[in-house]
mmCIF file of C-alpha atoms in Angstrom:
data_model
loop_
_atom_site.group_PDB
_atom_site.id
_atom_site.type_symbol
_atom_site.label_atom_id
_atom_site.label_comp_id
_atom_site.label_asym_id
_atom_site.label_seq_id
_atom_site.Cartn_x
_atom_site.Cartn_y
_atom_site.Cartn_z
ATOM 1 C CA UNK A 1 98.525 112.471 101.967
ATOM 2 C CA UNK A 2 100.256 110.700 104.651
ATOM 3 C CA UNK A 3 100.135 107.442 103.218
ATOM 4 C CA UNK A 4 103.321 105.606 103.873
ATOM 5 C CA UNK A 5 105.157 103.578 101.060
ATOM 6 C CA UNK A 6 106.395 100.420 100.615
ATOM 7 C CA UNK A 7 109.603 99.229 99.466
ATOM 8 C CA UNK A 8 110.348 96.893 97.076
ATOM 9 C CA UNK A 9 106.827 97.069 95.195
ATOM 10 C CA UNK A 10 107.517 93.456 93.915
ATOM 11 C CA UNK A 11 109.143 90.752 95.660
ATOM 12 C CA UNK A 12 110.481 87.170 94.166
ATOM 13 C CA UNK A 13 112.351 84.700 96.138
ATOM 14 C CA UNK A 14 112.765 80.640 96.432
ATOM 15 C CA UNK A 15 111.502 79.034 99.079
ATOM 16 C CA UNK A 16 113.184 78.623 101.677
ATOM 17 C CA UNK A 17 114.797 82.511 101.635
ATOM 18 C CA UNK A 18 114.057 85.008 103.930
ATOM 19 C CA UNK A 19 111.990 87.974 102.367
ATOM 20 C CA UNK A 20 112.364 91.633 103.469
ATOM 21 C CA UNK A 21 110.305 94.461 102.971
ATOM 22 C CA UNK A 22 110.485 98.155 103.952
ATOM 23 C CA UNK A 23 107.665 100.924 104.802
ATOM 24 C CA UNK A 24 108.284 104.739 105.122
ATOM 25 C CA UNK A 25 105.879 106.746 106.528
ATOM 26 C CA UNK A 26 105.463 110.480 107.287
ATOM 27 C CA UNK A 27 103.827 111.488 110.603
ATOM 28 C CA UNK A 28 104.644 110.716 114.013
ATOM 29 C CA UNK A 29 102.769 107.413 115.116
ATOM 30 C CA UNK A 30 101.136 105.509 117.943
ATOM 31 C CA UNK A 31 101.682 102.015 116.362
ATOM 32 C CA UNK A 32 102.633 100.968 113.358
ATOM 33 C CA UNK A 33 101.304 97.138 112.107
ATOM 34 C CA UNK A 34 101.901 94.830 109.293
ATOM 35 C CA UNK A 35 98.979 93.057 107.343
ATOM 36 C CA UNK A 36 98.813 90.733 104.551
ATOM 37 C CA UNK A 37 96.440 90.191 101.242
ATOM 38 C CA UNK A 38 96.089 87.222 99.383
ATOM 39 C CA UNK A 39 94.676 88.129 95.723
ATOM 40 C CA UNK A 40 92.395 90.587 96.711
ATOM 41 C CA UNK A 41 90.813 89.439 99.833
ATOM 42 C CA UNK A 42 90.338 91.399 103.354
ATOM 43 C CA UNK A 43 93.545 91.660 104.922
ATOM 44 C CA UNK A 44 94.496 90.242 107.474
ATOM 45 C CA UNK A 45 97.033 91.440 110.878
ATOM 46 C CA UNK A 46 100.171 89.818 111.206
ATOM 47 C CA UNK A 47 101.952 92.122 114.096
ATOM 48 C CA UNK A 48 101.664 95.029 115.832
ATOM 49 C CA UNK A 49 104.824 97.095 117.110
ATOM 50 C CA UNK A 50 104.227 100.219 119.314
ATOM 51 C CA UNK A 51 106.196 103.604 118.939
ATOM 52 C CA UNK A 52 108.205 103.136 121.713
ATOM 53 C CA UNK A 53 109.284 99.520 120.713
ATOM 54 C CA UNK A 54 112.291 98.582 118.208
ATOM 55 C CA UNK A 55 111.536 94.940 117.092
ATOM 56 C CA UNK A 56 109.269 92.230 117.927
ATOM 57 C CA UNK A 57 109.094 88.909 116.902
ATOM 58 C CA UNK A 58 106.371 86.777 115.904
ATOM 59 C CA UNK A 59 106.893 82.958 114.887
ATOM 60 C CA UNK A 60 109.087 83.410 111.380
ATOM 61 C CA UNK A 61 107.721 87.244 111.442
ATOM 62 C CA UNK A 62 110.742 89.889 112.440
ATOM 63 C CA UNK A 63 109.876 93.859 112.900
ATOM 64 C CA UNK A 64 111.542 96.164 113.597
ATOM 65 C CA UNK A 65 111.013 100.187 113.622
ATOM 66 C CA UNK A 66 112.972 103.080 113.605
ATOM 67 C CA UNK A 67 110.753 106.162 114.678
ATOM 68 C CA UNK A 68 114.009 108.653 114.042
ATOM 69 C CA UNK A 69 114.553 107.597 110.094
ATOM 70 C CA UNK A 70 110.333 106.744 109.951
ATOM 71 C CA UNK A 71 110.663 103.366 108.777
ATOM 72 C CA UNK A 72 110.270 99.856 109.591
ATOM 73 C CA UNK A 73 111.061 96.376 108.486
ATOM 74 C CA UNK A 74 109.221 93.459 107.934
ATOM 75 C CA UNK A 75 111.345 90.199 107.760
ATOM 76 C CA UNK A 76 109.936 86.605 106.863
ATOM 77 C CA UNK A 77 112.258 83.776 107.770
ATOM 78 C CA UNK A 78 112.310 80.473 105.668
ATOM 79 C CA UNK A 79 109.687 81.650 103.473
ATOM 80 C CA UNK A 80 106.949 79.303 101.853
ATOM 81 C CA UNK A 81 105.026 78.891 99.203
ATOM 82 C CA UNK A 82 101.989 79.572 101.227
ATOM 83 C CA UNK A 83 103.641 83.213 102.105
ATOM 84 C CA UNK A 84 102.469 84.811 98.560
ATOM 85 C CA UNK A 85 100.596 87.508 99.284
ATOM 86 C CA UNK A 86 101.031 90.959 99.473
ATOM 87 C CA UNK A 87 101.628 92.652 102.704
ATOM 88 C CA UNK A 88 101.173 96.445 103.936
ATOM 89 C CA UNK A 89 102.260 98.326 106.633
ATOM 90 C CA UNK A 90 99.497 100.635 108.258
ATOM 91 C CA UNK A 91 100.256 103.215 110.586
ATOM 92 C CA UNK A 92 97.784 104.948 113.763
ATOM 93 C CA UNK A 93 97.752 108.186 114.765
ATOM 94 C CA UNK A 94 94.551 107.608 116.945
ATOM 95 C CA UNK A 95 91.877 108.250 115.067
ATOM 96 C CA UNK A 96 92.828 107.318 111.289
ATOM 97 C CA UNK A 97 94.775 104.309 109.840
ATOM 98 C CA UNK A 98 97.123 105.080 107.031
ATOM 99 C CA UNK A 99 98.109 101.839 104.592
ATOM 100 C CA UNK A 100 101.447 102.071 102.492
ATOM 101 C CA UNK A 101 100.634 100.721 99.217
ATOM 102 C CA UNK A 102 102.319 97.459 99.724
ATOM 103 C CA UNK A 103 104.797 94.944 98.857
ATOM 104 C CA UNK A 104 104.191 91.826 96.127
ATOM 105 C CA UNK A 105 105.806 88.569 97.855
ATOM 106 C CA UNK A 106 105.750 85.621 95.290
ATOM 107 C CA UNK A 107 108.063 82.531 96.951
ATOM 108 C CA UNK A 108 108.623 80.172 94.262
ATOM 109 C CA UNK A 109 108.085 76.659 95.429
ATOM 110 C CA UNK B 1 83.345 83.149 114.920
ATOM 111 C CA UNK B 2 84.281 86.895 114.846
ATOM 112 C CA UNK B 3 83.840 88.470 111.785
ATOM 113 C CA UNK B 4 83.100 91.698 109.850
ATOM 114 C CA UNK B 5 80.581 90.919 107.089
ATOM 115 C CA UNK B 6 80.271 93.084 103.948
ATOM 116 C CA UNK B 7 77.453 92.805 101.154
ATOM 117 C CA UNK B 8 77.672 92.515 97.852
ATOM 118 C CA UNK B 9 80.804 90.929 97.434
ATOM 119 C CA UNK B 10 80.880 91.706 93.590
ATOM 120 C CA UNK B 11 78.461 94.649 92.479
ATOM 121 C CA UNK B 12 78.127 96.188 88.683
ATOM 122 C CA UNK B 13 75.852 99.584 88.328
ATOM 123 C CA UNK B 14 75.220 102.795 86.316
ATOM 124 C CA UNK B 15 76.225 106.064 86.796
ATOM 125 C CA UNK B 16 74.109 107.861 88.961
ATOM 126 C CA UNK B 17 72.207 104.998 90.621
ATOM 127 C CA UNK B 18 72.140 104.871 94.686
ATOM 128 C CA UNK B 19 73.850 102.063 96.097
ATOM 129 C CA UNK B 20 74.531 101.115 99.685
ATOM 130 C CA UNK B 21 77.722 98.695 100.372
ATOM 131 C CA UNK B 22 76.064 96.775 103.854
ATOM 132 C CA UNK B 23 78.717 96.168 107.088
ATOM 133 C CA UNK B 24 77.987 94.448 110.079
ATOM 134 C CA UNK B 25 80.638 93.561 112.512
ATOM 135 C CA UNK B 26 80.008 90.676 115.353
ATOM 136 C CA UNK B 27 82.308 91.790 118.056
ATOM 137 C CA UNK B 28 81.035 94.656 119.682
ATOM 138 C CA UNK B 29 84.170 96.786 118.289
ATOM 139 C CA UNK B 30 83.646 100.929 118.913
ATOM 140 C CA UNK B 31 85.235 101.562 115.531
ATOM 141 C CA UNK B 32 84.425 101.067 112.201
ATOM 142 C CA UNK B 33 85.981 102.206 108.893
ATOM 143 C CA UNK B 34 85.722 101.898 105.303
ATOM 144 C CA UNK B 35 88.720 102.062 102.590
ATOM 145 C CA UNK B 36 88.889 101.928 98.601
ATOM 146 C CA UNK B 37 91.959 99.961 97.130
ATOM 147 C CA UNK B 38 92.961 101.015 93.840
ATOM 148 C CA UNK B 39 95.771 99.406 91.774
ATOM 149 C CA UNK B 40 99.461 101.307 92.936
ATOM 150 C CA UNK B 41 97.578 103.313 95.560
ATOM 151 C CA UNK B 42 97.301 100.920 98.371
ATOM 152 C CA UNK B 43 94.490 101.598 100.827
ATOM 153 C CA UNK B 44 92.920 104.892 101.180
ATOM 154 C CA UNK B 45 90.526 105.155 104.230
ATOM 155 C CA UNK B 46 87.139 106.552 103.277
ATOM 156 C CA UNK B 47 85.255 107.680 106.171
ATOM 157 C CA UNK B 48 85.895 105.978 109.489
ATOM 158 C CA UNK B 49 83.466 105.880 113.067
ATOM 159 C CA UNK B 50 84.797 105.818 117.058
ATOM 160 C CA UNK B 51 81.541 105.013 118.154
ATOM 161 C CA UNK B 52 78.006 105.411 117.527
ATOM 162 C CA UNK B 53 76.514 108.234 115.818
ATOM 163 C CA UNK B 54 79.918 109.922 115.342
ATOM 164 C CA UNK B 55 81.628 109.485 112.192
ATOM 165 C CA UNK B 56 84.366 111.930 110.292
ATOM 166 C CA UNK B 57 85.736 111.654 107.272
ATOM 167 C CA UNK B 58 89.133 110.076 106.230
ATOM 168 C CA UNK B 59 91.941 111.003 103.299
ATOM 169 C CA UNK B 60 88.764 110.290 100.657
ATOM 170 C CA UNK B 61 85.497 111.363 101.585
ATOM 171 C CA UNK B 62 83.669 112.838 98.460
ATOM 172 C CA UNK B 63 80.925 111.431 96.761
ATOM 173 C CA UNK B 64 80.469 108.999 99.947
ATOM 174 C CA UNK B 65 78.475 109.152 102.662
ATOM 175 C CA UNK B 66 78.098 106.539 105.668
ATOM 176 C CA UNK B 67 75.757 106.187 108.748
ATOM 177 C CA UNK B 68 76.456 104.533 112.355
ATOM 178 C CA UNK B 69 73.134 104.236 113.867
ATOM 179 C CA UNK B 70 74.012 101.108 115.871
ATOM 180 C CA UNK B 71 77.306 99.686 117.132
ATOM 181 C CA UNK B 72 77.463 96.932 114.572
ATOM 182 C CA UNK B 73 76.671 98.161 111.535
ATOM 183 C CA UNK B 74 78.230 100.737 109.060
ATOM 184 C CA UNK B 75 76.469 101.265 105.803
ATOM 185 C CA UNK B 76 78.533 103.093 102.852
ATOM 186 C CA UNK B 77 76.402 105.084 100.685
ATOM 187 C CA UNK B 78 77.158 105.909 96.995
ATOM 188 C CA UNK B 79 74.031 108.465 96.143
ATOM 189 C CA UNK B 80 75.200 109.257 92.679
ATOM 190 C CA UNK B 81 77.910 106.791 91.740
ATOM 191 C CA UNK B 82 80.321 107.555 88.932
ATOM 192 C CA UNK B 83 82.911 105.409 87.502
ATOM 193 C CA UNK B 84 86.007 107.078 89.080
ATOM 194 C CA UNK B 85 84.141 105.199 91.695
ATOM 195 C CA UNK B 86 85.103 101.416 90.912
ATOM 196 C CA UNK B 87 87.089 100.435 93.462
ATOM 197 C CA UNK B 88 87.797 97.345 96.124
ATOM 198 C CA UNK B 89 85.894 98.424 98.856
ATOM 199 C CA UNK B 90 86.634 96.910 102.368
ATOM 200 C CA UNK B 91 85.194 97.900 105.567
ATOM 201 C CA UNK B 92 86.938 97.106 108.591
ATOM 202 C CA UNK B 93 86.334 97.248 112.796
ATOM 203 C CA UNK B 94 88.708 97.226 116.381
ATOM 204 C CA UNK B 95 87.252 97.828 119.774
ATOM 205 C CA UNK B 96 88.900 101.123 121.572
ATOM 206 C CA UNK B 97 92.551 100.771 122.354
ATOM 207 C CA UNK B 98 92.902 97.069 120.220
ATOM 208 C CA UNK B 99 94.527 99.108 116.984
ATOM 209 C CA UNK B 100 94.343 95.678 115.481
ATOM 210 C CA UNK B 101 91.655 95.925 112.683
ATOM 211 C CA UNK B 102 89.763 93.200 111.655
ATOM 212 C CA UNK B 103 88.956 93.270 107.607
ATOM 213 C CA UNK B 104 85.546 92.109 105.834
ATOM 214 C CA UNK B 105 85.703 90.419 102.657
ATOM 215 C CA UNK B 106 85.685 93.213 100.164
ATOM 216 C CA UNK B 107 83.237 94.528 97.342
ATOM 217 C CA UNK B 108 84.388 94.879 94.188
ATOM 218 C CA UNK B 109 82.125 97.880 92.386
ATOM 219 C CA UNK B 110 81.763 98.926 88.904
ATOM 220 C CA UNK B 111 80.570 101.963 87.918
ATOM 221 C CA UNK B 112 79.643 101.999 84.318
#
């Protein structure tokens, strides 16, 4: 499988904290994005960061992506209580979408 | 408002009866693709279509099969269901070149 994986599975912070949360994935890429999931609803994009990029910003969203190691970072700043969700990294190789299996962010109000 | 729509959003069945899982997307997007979510696994992409009439499957194909007889709508067919079937199902659509996919609602099946 070339799913990708995320890293921690389970997240808890205060609000007010930045969160951070890591995906690995395996092949060589075209893009690589970050979604989130609240409780089991259709996901929704947050960001998009193309292979030849190395961070992007987006409001309180940070990425950043290291094609050598195969790994990026998602980083929330001044998290809210409104941020709980879970969030996923997907990569593209074209034709197919790969999802890591995503990261549990609870930010305690 | 753009949207991909998927019907049922909560369905319960036997083993062995047909079921189709209905997507229709309103933005004229070349692909389509479905994916099961499964507790731990994360998403796993099903079967996925660039365009109409040409579909291929993804990491999970068996015991589905899907149709793309017009641009906005991509059916996902369960002819004999079973229950290592029951699943979140979410379709999902982006025009050529966007990357950005745009999620439907879910379905939530049981297979009993």
């Amino acid at each position: 499988s070339q799913q990708g994986e995320e890293d921690p599975q389970a997240l808890s912070i205060q609000e007010g904290e930045n969160a951070t949360m890591n995906c690995s994935y395996k092949t060589s890429i075209n893009n690589l994005q970050w979604y989130r999931q609240n409780s089991g609803r259709g996901l929704v994009h947050l960001i998009l960061i193309r292979s030849n990029e190395r961070e992007k910003h987006s409001g309180r969203l940070r990425v950043t992506l290291d094609t050598s190691k195969k790994s990026s970072s998602l980083l929330i700043t001044a998290s809210r209580a409104a941020d709980t969700a879970s969030y996923f990294c997907a990569t593209d190789t074209g034709n197919q979408f790969y999802f890591g299996t995503g990261t549990s962010l609870t930010v305690i109000p | 408002e753009a949207q991909v729509t998927q019907n049922p959003r909560y369905l319960i069945t036997v083993t062995g009866k047909k079921l189709t899982v209905t997507c229709s997307q309103n933005m004229n997007h070349e692909y389509m693709s479905w994916y099961r979510q499964d507790p731990g696994l994360g998403l796993r992409q099903i079967y996925y279509s660039m365009n109409v009439e040409v579909t291929d499957k993804g990491d999970v194909p068996e015991g589905y099969k899907v149709s793309r007889k017009e641009k906005r709508n991509f059916p996902l067919i369960l002819e004999s269901p079973s229950p290592n079937q029951t699943s979140l199902y979410f379709c999902a659509s982006t025009a050529a070149g966007n990357e950005k996919l745009f999620f439907g609602s879910g379905t939530q099946l049981s297979v009993l």
